[in-house]
Structure formats: C-alpha cells, structure tokens
Coordinates of C-alpha atoms in Angstrom, one line a residue:
Chain A
X36 CA 43.2 4.8 11.8
X37 CA 43.8 7.1 14.2
X38 CA 42.9 5.8 17.8
X39 CA 40.0 7.6 19.0
X40 CA 37.4 6.8 22.0
X41 CA 34.2 5.8 20.5
X42 CA 31.5 7.8 22.6
X43 CA 29.1 5.4 24.0
X44 CA 25.3 6.7 23.4
X45 CA 23.5 3.7 25.1
X46 CA 24.0 0.5 26.9
X47 CA 25.1 -2.8 25.3
X48 CA 27.4 -1.0 22.6
X49 CA 25.5 1.7 20.7
X50 CA 28.0 4.2 19.4
X51 CA 26.8 7.9 19.4
X52 CA 25.5 8.7 15.8
X53 CA 28.2 11.4 14.8
X54 CA 31.0 9.2 14.5
X55 CA 29.2 8.3 11.6
X56 CA 30.6 11.5 10.2
X57 CA 33.9 11.5 11.2
X58 CA 35.1 8.3 11.8
X59 CA 35.0 6.5 8.6
X60 CA 33.4 3.5 10.0
X61 CA 33.2 0.4 7.6
X62 CA 29.8 -1.1 6.7
X63 CA 28.1 -4.2 7.8
X64 CA 30.3 -7.3 8.8
X65 CA 33.3 -5.4 8.7
X66 CA 35.3 -4.8 11.7
X67 CA 36.5 -1.2 11.8
X68 CA 39.3 -2.0 14.1
X69 CA 41.5 -4.5 12.3
X70 CA 42.7 -4.4 8.7
X71 CA 42.2 -7.6 6.9
X72 CA 43.5 -6.3 3.6
X73 CA 47.0 -5.2 5.4
X74 CA 50.1 -6.5 5.0
X75 CA 50.0 -9.6 7.2
X76 CA 47.1 -10.8 4.5
X77 CA 50.2 -12.0 2.3
X78 CA 48.9 -11.2 -1.4
X79 CA 49.8 -8.2 -3.2
X80 CA 47.1 -6.4 -5.5
X81 CA 47.3 -7.1 -9.3
X82 CA 45.5 -5.4 -12.3
X83 CA 42.2 -7.4 -12.9
X84 CA 41.2 -8.7 -16.1
X85 CA 38.6 -6.6 -16.5
X86 CA 40.8 -3.5 -16.6
X87 CA 42.6 -4.9 -19.9
X88 CA 39.9 -5.2 -22.1
X89 CA 37.3 -3.1 -23.8
X90 CA 34.2 -3.5 -21.7
X91 CA 30.3 -3.5 -22.9
X92 CA 28.7 -1.3 -25.3
X93 CA 26.1 1.3 -23.8
X94 CA 23.2 -0.2 -23.8
X95 CA 19.4 1.3 -25.0
X96 CA 17.8 -0.2 -21.9
X97 CA 20.2 -0.5 -18.4
X98 CA 20.2 -3.7 -16.5
X99 CA 22.0 -4.4 -13.0
X100 CA 25.1 -6.0 -12.4
X101 CA 25.0 -9.9 -12.8
X102 CA 26.4 -10.0 -9.3
X103 CA 23.6 -8.5 -7.9
X104 CA 20.9 -11.0 -9.5
X105 CA 20.4 -12.4 -6.0
X106 CA 18.3 -9.0 -5.5
X107 CA 14.8 -10.1 -5.7
X108 CA 11.4 -9.4 -4.9
X109 CA 9.9 -11.8 -2.7
X110 CA 6.8 -13.2 -4.2
X111 CA 4.1 -15.7 -3.8
X112 CA 3.6 -19.1 -5.6
X113 CA 0.8 -18.6 -8.4
X114 CA -2.3 -20.0 -7.2
X115 CA -4.8 -21.3 -9.5
X116 CA -7.6 -21.0 -7.0
X117 CA -6.5 -17.2 -6.7
X118 CA -5.4 -16.1 -10.3
X119 CA -3.3 -13.2 -10.2
X120 CA -3.8 -12.6 -6.7
X121 CA -0.9 -11.9 -4.2
X122 CA 2.5 -9.9 -3.4
X123 CA 6.0 -9.3 -4.1
X124 CA 7.7 -7.9 -1.3
X125 CA 10.9 -5.4 -1.6
X126 CA 14.5 -7.0 -0.4
X127 CA 14.4 -4.3 2.5
X128 CA 17.6 -5.7 4.0
X129 CA 19.5 -5.3 0.8
X130 CA 18.3 -1.8 -0.3
X131 CA 20.2 1.7 1.2
X132 CA 18.9 5.1 1.2
X133 CA 15.1 6.0 0.9
X134 CA 14.0 5.4 -2.7
X135 CA 13.2 1.8 -3.8
X136 CA 14.3 1.1 -7.6
X137 CA 11.0 0.3 -9.6
X138 CA 11.8 -2.8 -10.5
X139 CA 11.8 -3.8 -6.6
X140 CA 9.0 -1.6 -5.5
X141 CA 6.8 -3.9 -4.1
X142 CA 3.3 -4.9 -5.4
X143 CA 0.1 -6.2 -4.4
X144 CA -2.3 -7.3 -6.8
X145 CA -6.2 -8.9 -6.8
X146 CA -6.7 -10.1 -10.3
X147 CA -3.1 -10.0 -11.8
X148 CA -1.7 -7.2 -13.8
X149 CA -3.6 -6.1 -16.8
X150 CA -1.6 -5.6 -20.1
X151 CA -3.1 -1.7 -21.0
X152 CA -2.9 0.2 -24.0
X153 CA -2.7 3.3 -23.5
X154 CA -4.4 4.5 -26.3
X155 CA -7.3 2.6 -25.7
X156 CA -7.5 3.4 -21.8
X157 CA -9.8 5.6 -20.6
X158 CA -10.3 8.1 -17.3
X159 CA -14.1 8.9 -16.8
X160 CA -15.0 11.4 -14.1
X161 CA -18.6 11.3 -13.2
X162 CA -21.5 11.1 -10.6
X163 CA -22.2 14.6 -8.9
X164 CA -20.4 17.1 -11.2
X165 CA -21.7 19.6 -13.4
X166 CA -20.2 17.9 -16.3
X167 CA -18.9 14.4 -16.7
X168 CA -15.9 14.0 -18.6
X169 CA -13.7 11.4 -20.1
X170 CA -9.7 11.6 -20.6
X171 CA -7.2 10.2 -22.7
X172 CA -3.6 9.5 -21.7
X173 CA -2.0 11.6 -24.3
X174 CA -4.3 14.7 -23.1
X175 CA -3.3 14.1 -19.6
X176 CA 0.2 14.1 -20.5
X177 CA -0.1 17.9 -21.2
X178 CA -1.4 18.9 -17.6
X179 CA 0.6 20.6 -15.3
X180 CA 2.2 18.0 -12.9
X181 CA 3.8 18.1 -9.6
X182 CA 6.6 15.4 -8.4
X183 CA 6.7 14.1 -4.7
X184 CA 8.6 11.7 -2.9
X185 CA 6.1 9.5 -0.7
X186 CA 5.9 6.1 0.9
X187 CA 3.6 3.4 -0.1
X188 CA 2.8 0.6 2.4
X189 CA 0.0 -2.0 2.3
X190 CA -1.8 -2.0 5.4
X191 CA -1.2 -5.7 5.7
X192 CA 2.3 -5.2 6.1
X193 CA 4.1 -6.8 9.1
X194 CA 0.6 -8.1 9.9
X195 CA 2.6 -11.5 10.8
X196 CA 4.0 -9.7 14.2
X197 CA -0.1 -9.4 15.8
X198 CA 0.5 -13.2 15.8
X199 CA 0.6 -15.0 19.4
X200 CA 4.5 -16.2 18.3
X201 CA 7.0 -14.6 16.6
X202 CA 7.4 -15.9 13.0
X203 CA 11.0 -16.6 11.6
X204 CA 11.2 -14.0 8.9
X205 CA 13.7 -11.5 7.4
X206 CA 13.1 -7.8 7.0
X207 CA 11.8 -8.8 3.7
X208 CA 9.7 -11.3 4.2
X209 CA 8.1 -9.7 7.3
X210 CA 8.2 -5.9 6.6
X211 CA 8.6 -5.8 2.5
X212 CA 5.4 -4.3 1.5
X213 CA 6.6 -0.9 1.7
X214 CA 8.8 1.3 -0.5
X215 CA 9.3 4.7 -1.5
X216 CA 9.4 6.4 -4.9
X217 CA 9.1 9.9 -6.7
X218 CA 5.6 10.1 -8.0
X219 CA 4.7 12.3 -10.8
X220 CA 1.5 13.4 -11.7
X221 CA -1.8 15.8 -11.8
X222 CA -3.3 17.1 -8.2
X223 CA -6.5 15.2 -8.6
X224 CA -8.1 18.4 -7.8
X225 CA -7.4 19.9 -11.2
X226 CA -9.3 17.3 -12.5
X227 CA -12.4 17.3 -10.4
X228 CA -12.3 21.2 -11.0
X229 CA -12.6 20.7 -14.5
X230 CA -15.4 18.4 -14.3
X231 CA -16.7 20.9 -11.6
X232 CA -17.9 19.5 -8.1
X233 CA -21.4 19.5 -6.8
X234 CA -21.8 20.7 -3.3
X235 CA -23.5 17.8 -2.5
X236 CA -20.7 15.4 -3.4
X237 CA -19.0 13.9 -0.2
X238 CA -17.1 11.0 -1.8
X239 CA -15.2 9.9 -4.8
X240 CA -15.0 6.4 -5.5
X241 CA -12.1 5.3 -7.5
X242 CA -12.2 1.8 -9.8
X243 CA -9.4 0.4 -11.4
X244 CA -9.2 -1.3 -15.0
X245 CA -7.8 -4.6 -13.6
X246 CA -10.0 -8.1 -13.7
X247 CA -11.3 -7.2 -10.2
X248 CA -12.1 -3.7 -11.0
X249 CA -10.8 -2.8 -7.5
X250 CA -12.8 -0.1 -5.9
X251 CA -12.3 2.3 -3.1
X252 CA -13.9 5.2 -1.7
X253 CA -12.5 8.3 -0.6
X254 CA -13.6 11.3 1.0
X255 CA -13.5 14.2 -1.1
X256 CA -12.0 16.5 1.5
X257 CA -8.9 14.0 1.0
X258 CA -9.0 13.8 -2.7
X259 CA -9.1 17.4 -3.0
X260 CA -5.9 17.8 -0.4
X261 CA -2.8 15.8 -1.6
X262 CA -4.2 13.0 -3.8
X263 CA -2.9 12.9 -7.3
X264 CA -3.2 11.1 -10.4
X265 CA 0.3 9.5 -10.9
X266 CA 1.8 9.0 -14.2
X267 CA 5.3 8.6 -13.7
X268 CA 7.4 6.8 -10.7
X269 CA 10.8 7.8 -10.3
X270 CA 11.2 9.5 -13.7
X271 CA 9.6 6.7 -15.8
X272 CA 6.0 5.8 -16.8
X273 CA 4.2 3.9 -14.0
X274 CA 5.2 0.4 -14.7
X275 CA 2.5 -2.1 -15.2
X276 CA 2.6 -3.6 -12.0
X277 CA 2.0 -0.2 -10.6
X278 CA -1.0 0.9 -12.6
X279 CA 0.4 1.8 -15.9
X280 CA -0.8 3.9 -17.5
X281 CA -1.9 5.9 -14.5
X282 CA -2.8 5.3 -11.2
X283 CA -4.3 7.1 -8.0
X284 CA -1.8 8.1 -5.4
X285 CA -3.1 9.0 -1.7
X286 CA 0.1 10.1 0.2
X287 CA 0.4 8.3 3.4
X288 CA -2.5 6.3 3.4
X289 CA -2.7 2.3 3.0
X290 CA -1.6 1.3 -0.1
X291 CA -5.1 -0.1 -1.6
X292 CA -6.7 2.9 -1.7
X293 CA -3.8 4.3 -4.5
X294 CA -6.3 2.4 -6.9
X295 CA -4.3 1.3 -9.8
X296 CA -5.0 1.1 -13.4
X297 CA -7.7 4.1 -12.8
X298 CA -10.2 4.0 -14.8
X299 CA -13.2 5.5 -13.1
X300 CA -13.9 8.3 -10.4
X301 CA -17.6 8.8 -9.5
X302 CA -18.7 11.3 -7.2
X303 CA -21.1 10.5 -4.6
X304 CA -23.0 11.5 -1.4
X305 CA -21.9 8.4 0.4
X306 CA -19.3 5.6 0.2
X307 CA -19.6 2.6 -1.9
X308 CA -18.8 0.1 0.7
X309 CA -16.6 -1.8 -1.5
X310 CA -15.7 -5.3 -0.7
X311 CA -12.1 -4.2 0.0
X312 CA -13.2 -1.9 2.4
X313 CA -15.7 -4.1 4.3
X314 CA -14.8 -7.4 4.0
X315 CA -11.0 -6.7 4.1
X316 CA -8.9 -3.6 5.2
X317 CA -11.0 -3.2 8.0
X318 CA -10.1 -3.1 11.8
X319 CA -12.3 -5.1 14.0
X320 CA -11.7 -4.1 17.4
X321 CA -11.7 -6.1 20.7
X322 CA -15.4 -4.8 21.4
X323 CA -16.1 -6.7 18.0
X324 CA -16.8 -3.2 16.4
X325 CA -15.1 -2.6 12.8
X326 CA -13.5 0.6 12.0
X327 CA -13.8 1.4 8.6
X328 CA -12.0 3.8 6.4
X329 CA -8.6 3.7 8.5
X330 CA -6.8 5.3 6.2
X331 CA -3.5 7.1 7.5
X332 CA -0.5 4.6 8.1
X333 CA 1.0 4.5 11.6
X334 CA 4.4 6.0 12.6
X335 CA 6.8 3.4 12.3
X336 CA 10.5 2.3 11.7
X337 CA 12.2 -1.1 11.0
X338 CA 15.7 -1.7 11.1
X339 CA 16.7 -3.3 7.7
X340 CA 20.6 -4.5 8.8
X341 CA 21.3 -6.2 10.7
X342 CA 17.8 -8.2 10.3
X343 CA 16.4 -11.6 10.7
X344 CA 18.1 -14.4 9.5
X345 CA 21.5 -12.6 8.9
X346 CA 24.3 -14.0 10.6
X347 CA 27.1 -11.5 12.3
X348 CA 30.3 -13.2 11.4
X349 CA 32.8 -11.1 13.5
X350 CA 32.8 -9.4 16.3
X351 CA 33.3 -5.3 15.9
X352 CA 31.5 -2.2 14.5
X353 CA 28.5 -2.8 12.8
X354 CA 26.3 0.0 11.0
X355 CA 22.5 -0.6 12.1
X356 CA 20.4 1.2 9.4
X357 CA 16.9 1.2 8.6
X358 CA 13.7 3.0 7.3
X359 CA 11.1 5.3 9.2
X360 CA 8.0 6.6 8.1
X361 CA 4.8 8.5 9.0
X362 CA 1.1 9.0 7.3
X363 CA 0.7 11.6 9.4
X364 CA 3.8 13.9 8.7
X365 CA 7.8 13.5 8.5
X366 CA 10.0 11.8 10.8
X367 CA 11.6 13.8 13.2
X368 CA 13.5 11.2 15.2
X369 CA 14.7 8.1 15.1
X370 CA 16.2 6.0 18.5
X371 CA 18.0 3.0 18.6
X372 CA 18.2 0.3 21.4
X373 CA 20.5 -2.7 21.5
X374 CA 19.1 -3.9 25.0
X375 CA 15.5 -4.8 24.2
X376 CA 14.1 -1.0 24.7
X377 CA 15.7 -0.3 28.2
X378 CA 18.4 2.2 26.9
X379 CA 17.9 4.3 23.6
X380 CA 20.0 6.3 21.6
X381 CA 19.3 8.8 18.9
X382 CA 20.0 7.6 15.2
X383 CA 21.3 9.8 12.2
X384 CA 18.7 10.5 10.3
X385 CA 19.5 10.6 6.4
X386 CA 18.9 13.1 3.5
X387 CA 15.7 15.1 3.4
X388 CA 12.8 14.1 5.5
X389 CA 9.8 15.2 4.1
X390 CA 5.9 14.3 4.6
X391 CA 5.0 10.9 4.0
X392 CA 8.5 10.0 2.5
X393 CA 10.6 7.1 4.0
X394 CA 13.7 8.5 6.0
X395 CA 16.8 6.6 6.3
X396 CA 18.6 6.2 9.7
X397 CA 21.7 4.6 10.8
X398 CA 23.8 4.3 13.9
X399 CA 27.2 2.5 14.9
X400 CA 26.8 -0.2 17.1
X401 CA 29.8 -2.5 18.6
X402 CA 28.6 -6.2 18.8
X403 CA 31.2 -7.9 21.3
X404 CA 29.6 -11.4 20.9
X405 CA 26.9 -11.2 23.5
X406 CA 23.3 -11.2 23.4
X407 CA 21.5 -8.0 22.0
X408 CA 17.7 -7.1 21.1
X409 CA 18.2 -4.4 18.4
X410 CA 14.9 -2.0 18.1
X411 CA 13.9 1.3 16.8
X412 CA 11.7 3.7 17.7
X413 CA 10.0 6.5 15.5
X414 CA 8.7 9.7 16.0
X415 CA 6.8 12.2 13.6
X416 CA 6.2 15.8 13.3
X417 CA 3.0 15.6 15.0
X418 CA 4.8 13.8 17.8
X419 CA 3.1 10.4 17.3
X420 CA 5.8 7.8 18.5
X421 CA 5.8 4.3 17.5
X422 CA 4.4 2.3 20.0
X423 CA 5.7 -1.1 21.4
X424 CA 4.4 -4.5 19.9
X425 CA 2.7 -5.1 23.4
X426 CA 0.8 -2.1 23.8
X427 CA -0.4 -1.8 19.9
X428 CA -1.4 -5.7 20.4
X429 CA -3.3 -4.9 23.7
X430 CA -5.1 -1.9 22.3
X431 CA -6.0 -3.2 19.2
X432 CA -6.6 -7.2 19.8
X433 CA -5.5 -9.3 17.0
X434 CA -8.9 -10.5 15.1
X435 CA -7.6 -8.1 12.1
X436 CA -4.0 -8.0 10.9
X437 CA -3.8 -4.7 9.4
X438 CA -1.7 -1.3 10.3
X439 CA 0.7 -3.2 12.1
X440 CA 3.2 -0.4 13.5
X441 CA 4.4 -1.5 16.4
X442 CA 8.3 -1.7 17.5
X443 CA 10.4 -4.6 15.8
X444 CA 12.8 -6.7 18.0
X445 CA 15.6 -8.6 16.2
X446 CA 17.4 -10.5 18.8
X447 CA 21.2 -11.7 18.3
X448 CA 22.6 -14.3 20.2
X449 CA 26.3 -15.3 21.1
X450 CA 26.7 -17.3 17.7
X451 CA 25.7 -14.0 15.8
X452 CA 22.2 -15.2 14.4
X453 CA 19.7 -12.5 14.0
X454 CA 15.8 -13.5 14.5
X455 CA 12.4 -11.9 15.0
X456 CA 11.8 -11.9 18.4
X457 CA 8.8 -10.5 20.9
X458 CA 10.8 -8.5 23.2
Chain B
X11 CA 25.2 48.2 -15.5
X12 CA 24.8 44.9 -13.5
X13 CA 21.9 45.5 -12.1
X14 CA 19.9 46.7 -15.3
X15 CA 21.3 43.4 -16.9
X16 CA 19.9 41.9 -14.0
X17 CA 16.5 43.2 -14.5
X18 CA 16.2 42.4 -17.9
X19 CA 17.1 39.0 -17.7
X20 CA 14.1 38.7 -15.0
X21 CA 12.0 40.5 -17.6
X22 CA 12.8 37.8 -20.0
X23 CA 12.3 35.2 -17.6
X24 CA 8.9 36.0 -16.6
X25 CA 7.9 37.1 -20.1
X26 CA 8.4 33.4 -21.2
X27 CA 6.7 32.3 -18.1
X28 CA 3.6 34.2 -18.6
X29 CA 3.7 32.4 -22.1
X30 CA 4.3 29.3 -20.4
X31 CA 1.6 29.5 -17.7
X32 CA -1.2 30.6 -20.5
X33 CA -0.3 27.6 -22.4
X34 CA -0.7 25.6 -19.5
X35 CA -4.1 27.2 -18.5
X36 CA -5.5 26.1 -21.9
X37 CA -4.4 22.6 -21.5
X38 CA -6.5 22.4 -18.3
X39 CA -9.7 21.7 -19.9
X40 CA -9.0 18.7 -22.1
X41 CA -11.8 16.5 -20.7
X42 CA -14.2 15.6 -23.4
X43 CA -18.0 16.1 -22.1
X44 CA -19.6 12.6 -21.9
X45 CA -23.4 11.9 -20.5
X46 CA -24.3 9.2 -17.7
X47 CA -26.1 7.1 -20.5
X48 CA -23.1 6.5 -22.0
X49 CA -21.7 5.1 -18.9
X50 CA -24.5 2.4 -18.6
X51 CA -22.1 -0.6 -19.7
X52 CA -19.0 0.7 -17.8
X53 CA -20.2 1.8 -14.3
X54 CA -20.5 -1.5 -12.1
X55 CA -20.8 0.9 -8.7
X56 CA -23.7 -0.5 -6.5
X57 CA -24.5 1.3 -3.6
X58 CA -26.5 0.3 -0.3
X59 CA -29.0 3.3 -1.4
X60 CA -30.1 0.9 -4.3
X61 CA -28.1 2.9 -7.0
X62 CA -26.4 1.5 -9.6
X63 CA -28.2 -1.9 -9.5
X64 CA -29.1 -3.5 -13.2
X65 CA -32.6 -4.7 -13.8
X66 CA -32.6 -8.5 -13.2
X67 CA -33.8 -10.8 -10.7
X68 CA -33.2 -14.3 -9.3
X69 CA -33.9 -16.5 -6.8
X70 CA -31.7 -18.6 -4.2
X71 CA -33.2 -21.9 -5.8
X72 CA -32.0 -20.8 -9.4
X73 CA -28.4 -19.7 -8.2
X74 CA -27.8 -23.4 -6.4
X75 CA -27.2 -24.2 -10.4
X76 CA -25.0 -21.3 -10.9
X77 CA -23.1 -21.6 -7.6
X78 CA -22.4 -25.4 -8.4
X79 CA -21.5 -24.6 -11.8
X80 CA -19.4 -21.5 -11.5
X81 CA -18.1 -21.2 -7.6
X82 CA -17.6 -24.3 -5.7
X83 CA -14.2 -25.2 -7.3
X84 CA -12.6 -22.1 -5.4
X85 CA -15.7 -21.7 -2.6
X86 CA -17.0 -25.5 -1.7
X87 CA -20.1 -27.1 -2.0
X88 CA -21.7 -24.9 0.2
X89 CA -19.6 -22.0 0.6
X90 CA -17.2 -23.3 3.3
X91 CA -14.4 -22.1 1.3
X92 CA -10.9 -23.9 0.2
X93 CA -8.9 -21.2 2.4
X94 CA -9.5 -18.5 5.1
X95 CA -10.5 -16.0 2.4
X96 CA -12.7 -17.9 0.1
X97 CA -14.9 -18.9 2.8
X98 CA -18.3 -17.8 2.2
X99 CA -20.6 -18.8 5.2
X100 CA -20.7 -19.0 8.9
X101 CA -19.2 -17.4 11.5
X102 CA -20.6 -15.0 14.3
X103 CA -19.0 -11.9 15.5
X104 CA -19.9 -12.1 19.0
X105 CA -18.3 -15.8 19.2
X106 CA -16.2 -16.4 22.6
X107 CA -13.0 -17.4 20.2
X108 CA -11.8 -15.4 17.6
X109 CA -14.7 -14.6 15.1
X110 CA -14.9 -16.1 11.8
X111 CA -15.7 -13.2 9.3
X112 CA -17.6 -13.8 6.0
X113 CA -20.5 -12.5 4.0
X114 CA -23.0 -14.1 6.5
X115 CA -21.2 -12.7 9.8
X116 CA -19.3 -9.6 8.8
X117 CA -20.4 -7.6 5.9
X118 CA -22.9 -4.7 6.7
X119 CA -24.7 -4.2 3.3
X120 CA -26.1 -6.9 0.9
X121 CA -25.0 -4.2 -1.6
X122 CA -21.5 -5.2 -1.5
X123 CA -21.9 -8.6 -2.5
X124 CA -23.9 -7.7 -5.6
X125 CA -21.3 -5.2 -6.2
X126 CA -18.4 -7.5 -5.7
X127 CA -19.5 -10.8 -7.6
X128 CA -20.7 -8.5 -10.3
X129 CA -16.7 -7.0 -11.0
X130 CA -14.7 -9.5 -9.7
X131 CA -16.4 -13.1 -9.8
X132 CA -16.0 -15.8 -10.6
X133 CA -12.3 -15.2 -10.4
X134 CA -11.1 -17.1 -13.1
X135 CA -13.6 -15.5 -15.4
X136 CA -14.8 -11.9 -14.1
X137 CA -17.8 -10.1 -15.7
X138 CA -19.0 -13.3 -17.4
X139 CA -22.1 -13.8 -15.4
X140 CA -25.4 -11.9 -16.6
X141 CA -27.3 -9.2 -14.2
X142 CA -30.2 -12.2 -13.7
X143 CA -27.2 -14.6 -12.7
X144 CA -25.6 -12.0 -10.5
X145 CA -29.4 -12.0 -8.8
X146 CA -29.6 -15.6 -8.4
X147 CA -26.1 -16.5 -7.2
X148 CA -26.3 -13.8 -4.2
X149 CA -29.2 -14.9 -3.5
X150 CA -28.1 -18.3 -2.8
X151 CA -25.2 -17.0 -1.1
X152 CA -27.3 -14.9 1.5
X153 CA -29.8 -18.0 1.5
X154 CA -26.7 -20.1 2.8
X155 CA -26.1 -18.0 5.2
X156 CA -29.6 -18.4 6.5
X157 CA -30.2 -14.3 5.7
X158 CA -33.3 -14.9 3.4
X159 CA -35.7 -17.7 2.0
X160 CA -34.6 -19.5 -0.9
X161 CA -38.0 -18.5 -2.6
X162 CA -37.4 -14.8 -2.4
X163 CA -37.0 -12.8 -5.6
X164 CA -33.8 -11.1 -5.2
X165 CA -33.8 -7.8 -7.1
X166 CA -32.8 -3.9 -6.9
X167 CA -35.9 -3.1 -4.6
X168 CA -35.7 -6.5 -2.4
X169 CA -32.0 -6.5 -2.6
X170 CA -32.4 -3.1 -0.7
X171 CA -34.3 -4.1 2.1
X172 CA -31.9 -7.0 3.1
X173 CA -30.5 -6.6 6.7
X174 CA -27.1 -8.1 7.3
X175 CA -26.6 -9.2 10.5
X176 CA -23.5 -7.2 11.2
X177 CA -25.0 -4.0 9.7
X178 CA -24.4 -1.7 12.8
X179 CA -20.8 -3.3 13.6
X180 CA -18.9 -0.4 11.6
X181 CA -17.5 2.8 12.8
X182 CA -16.7 5.4 10.0
X183 CA -13.0 6.5 10.6
X184 CA -12.4 8.1 7.4
X185 CA -12.2 11.3 9.1
X186 CA -10.0 10.5 11.8
X187 CA -6.7 12.9 12.0

C-alpha cells in the first residue's frame, strides 16, 4: 500500500470520506496499515478442496450459503395470550446496501400471517363511490404498474430510546423495524378512479384479511397521491408475511397504515377511528393531548457498523456505515461524529437517493484504542435535520414511544466494546 | 439514410406503444360491480356517527358472563389485564404520574370498542361472537370503567350517545406536512 496522508475530517479519528474512493480501505475489523496475510504469516496458499470437485447443481429455488445461516431476523417468542402477535427485526448490523432481502425484511403482525389463496381473495372498493367494485387477483395483474424503491418503518421502531436508561441492545434489537425494498403495484388512484370517487369522500378505510382484520383510515388526498396497491416486492410476489397476495403501500409513512392482506377499501366522510389509530399508534404529548394520524416518519439515520454489542478487536481503520431515510423526501446529507456530537464529518452517501428510500452512508474512521462515541445525523431534501435524542424526548416526552427518530449514540470503550448510550 | 432509418424505427416503436397503450386502457376496468347489500356480512366498519352497527343489543349484566367465559384468560377477571396491552380498565389522562391509557381513560369513541371487539376479539377466536354478544360484552367493559350503568341496554342508538372521558383528548394531525 502506498503511503498517503489520511486527511482528517473531524476529531477522534474521522477521515475524509473521499479516501473511501482512492485508498482501498478494508472493511470492518481489518487494519489497513498492516497486512496479516503477508510473508511473515508463514504459510503458502493452496488450491482449496471445492476447486477440485464439481459443485452442486443449479436449483429451482435459491438458498444462501450455510456459512451465512446465522443471519436471522430476531423475533419474539410465541405467546399463547397473544396468538400471532409480535414482530421480527431485520439484522441491520449484517446487511449492506439499501435493499433488504425479502427473507430478512422486518415484519409486524397483530394476529398472525394468514394463508391466503389468491384465487379466493377479493379486494372490494365501496362506500362513497359511484360504483362499488370487487377485484380479483388475476385481473389486478393486468393493470399498469409502477416500481419504486421505498423504506418501510414501524412507528414503534427505536421506541426503547424514549426510556430513561439506555437499553443494552444491538442495531437489530433497537432499530430493526425498518427495511428497504422495491415495491411494484398499481397506483391506488387508478382503482379509486375506476370506482368513481364521490366528491363527499374524505377518507379511505383500509382493512386486511388477517384474523385481526387490521383497519386504518387514510386521508383521501394522501391515498390519491403516491399510495399503491403493492403486488410485488423486490421482483417476486409479496410474501405472506408482507401481505400476500396484496397490500397497501403508503410511502414514507408509519408501517401499520400500509395494511397487509388488503381486502377492503371503504370511502367515507370521516375516519373510522380504528383501535390501531386511537389506542395505539397515537402520540400523547406532555400536555396530555394525543396526536392522531401522525403518518410520515421522521428524518433519521442509524450507524449499523460498528454498532451495539460488537467488539473492535484491533486498532486501525474501520468503515463506519449505516442507513438514513426520511418520510418527507430524500436524504441529502449524513454527518458522522466520533466524539459524541462535538465535531462532525460528512459521510459518503451511496447509490440512488430517491424519495422515501434508504440511503447507505459510509466514512472511514481510525480507532486508536481510546474512548469514542459514534453518532450519525441525517438531513433530508426538505431541510429537516435529525434531532438529538435529548431534544426529541424533551419536546415529545415519553408517555408515547412511537416515532422515535433522534440521534443514536454508540460508545466504544478502550476494550473495543460497542454499546448503546445516551450522550 | 441514417436519419431515415432512425425515423422509421421510431415510428415502429410508437406504433407498438400505441397498441400496448390501448390494451392497457382496456384493462383498466376489470372491477366487477357489486352493491352494498352484498357486503353486509363482509363490511365490519363501525364509525362514531353510528354507521355500520349491526342490529342487536345487550347489557353489562349479560356481558359479565361472556367476559368471564371468553375474555378473562387474557384480560383478567375484572379487565385488569395480564400485560400492559391487555389492560382494559382504569387510568387517568390527567394523573400526576405517567398516565395509564386504557379503553376507559384513553379511547375517544365508544364505537371503536364495538368495531375492534367485533373484528379482532377474542384473540384466540376472532369474529366468533354474535352481534348481541358484542353489545353485551362491550357494555360490560364500559361498565367496568364506570362509563355506563349495568342496566343500560346498549344498541346502535345508545352506543352512539356514550361519551368517553377522553373524547376531546385527540388532535387530528392527518394533514400535517
């Protein structure tokens, strides 16, 4: 490796992001300055066994390497007092890029995953329309569709950070209720127009075909905007855990309103005030008034590596990486701090930066064995800046624990242990 | 020549596009007409204005028996709950400490109780109660919260008139940017 001065970008080891392009810095846990496979390591490379015999045949349905089997969603134990209730969290700390594989996309169910035969499934649009209509799956597949990359986040994600003490958790356990995917479906406006929206209608009421018949009310103006009836996720039919054969998809908004297993859309003057938009998913403020229908998710970022419960084994250069998103636009900027928010450096944002999608960020960081607190701070295309945890909790209180989007702090101690802290 | 070829191929493309588009336009009306009366057993939406409630009625006195048979394993003998999200009674939004939010203290509309119990409860056998049983058991839950008398006959008309303690406690943020 050619000797080159690393340009400092902020205190405590942050290095200018442009070195990511030119320097070939190695990934997590690798020291860039020393070569472990060098001559001193004392062994010769040989042709491995798998290069000496034919491998497995092509298969009808792919599976991952058994060496990556430990990459799992984290899901709660089945609870007989809450049949089918619960969630599974994406392993953010093990993923890269900005698309979550379907098998690792987070899930949240309120009464389990129904086993729906698409030939029997119906989607009804009725209420304040010119002509109530019922749609079959096969027919819906013939409609013009759009494909868009969006994040999906449960409004309960990161909720433990409202708590008075920092939980001992990982990026997955604390923030794993967010994922990103390409969704393909029919603009909902196409189907609403076919039924003919009555000028009196102000809300759509969406209901799923699960055992909880999950219902949510969504203002008609939003429903006519970028909402879609999603039929495909990352190119394949939406999986049962995501609403097969069809779900509503409301870009940028709290996941629960993207009603899965969608079977009914009723247009009305007023919202229904379903249980999951009154009792739950509402934000009680310090003055004890509660905000209802708080849909767009805040401007947010999370460092996924190094992150909670990891251990830095050696000093050297690490690639700090994470994801950022906003329910109100695209991500313009992500800054990273290694000194608990005193100094900041701009991270490199990868790939596309489309509206309401995950953006991957990266920045090199030199760990010299001292204490550090890593933070990231996102800014979206509307100029919204991710707030500190303290300002968010001061403003919102912690009676409700939805819609947390404050800055996360990962402390690294001199032993290299990474943990969630409030800084 | 070069230009001409380009124009020709562009024309071919636009011709095929037109065919594609007209097929698409035809495909855009594949919904089958249906009328509201066909949806009576399907549409469970019950709104605060009284729309969507089925016929039927019941009192808390009747509901107690159903509650004790169908709800107590998860919600406790008197609705005290077996976990934070299964507590059905008590709480006060104006309490000094962090308020406990339940049907009684938090929910702004009684219609939500009808709507939710009818669609989702009991969690181990959703939609297994008759409309009368739903009126009865929610009358009992409202009575446990001190919101109605145990003799009140709950039906479409009386349910609409039930005033919840936190009815003014919510702010509609649906049009916030």
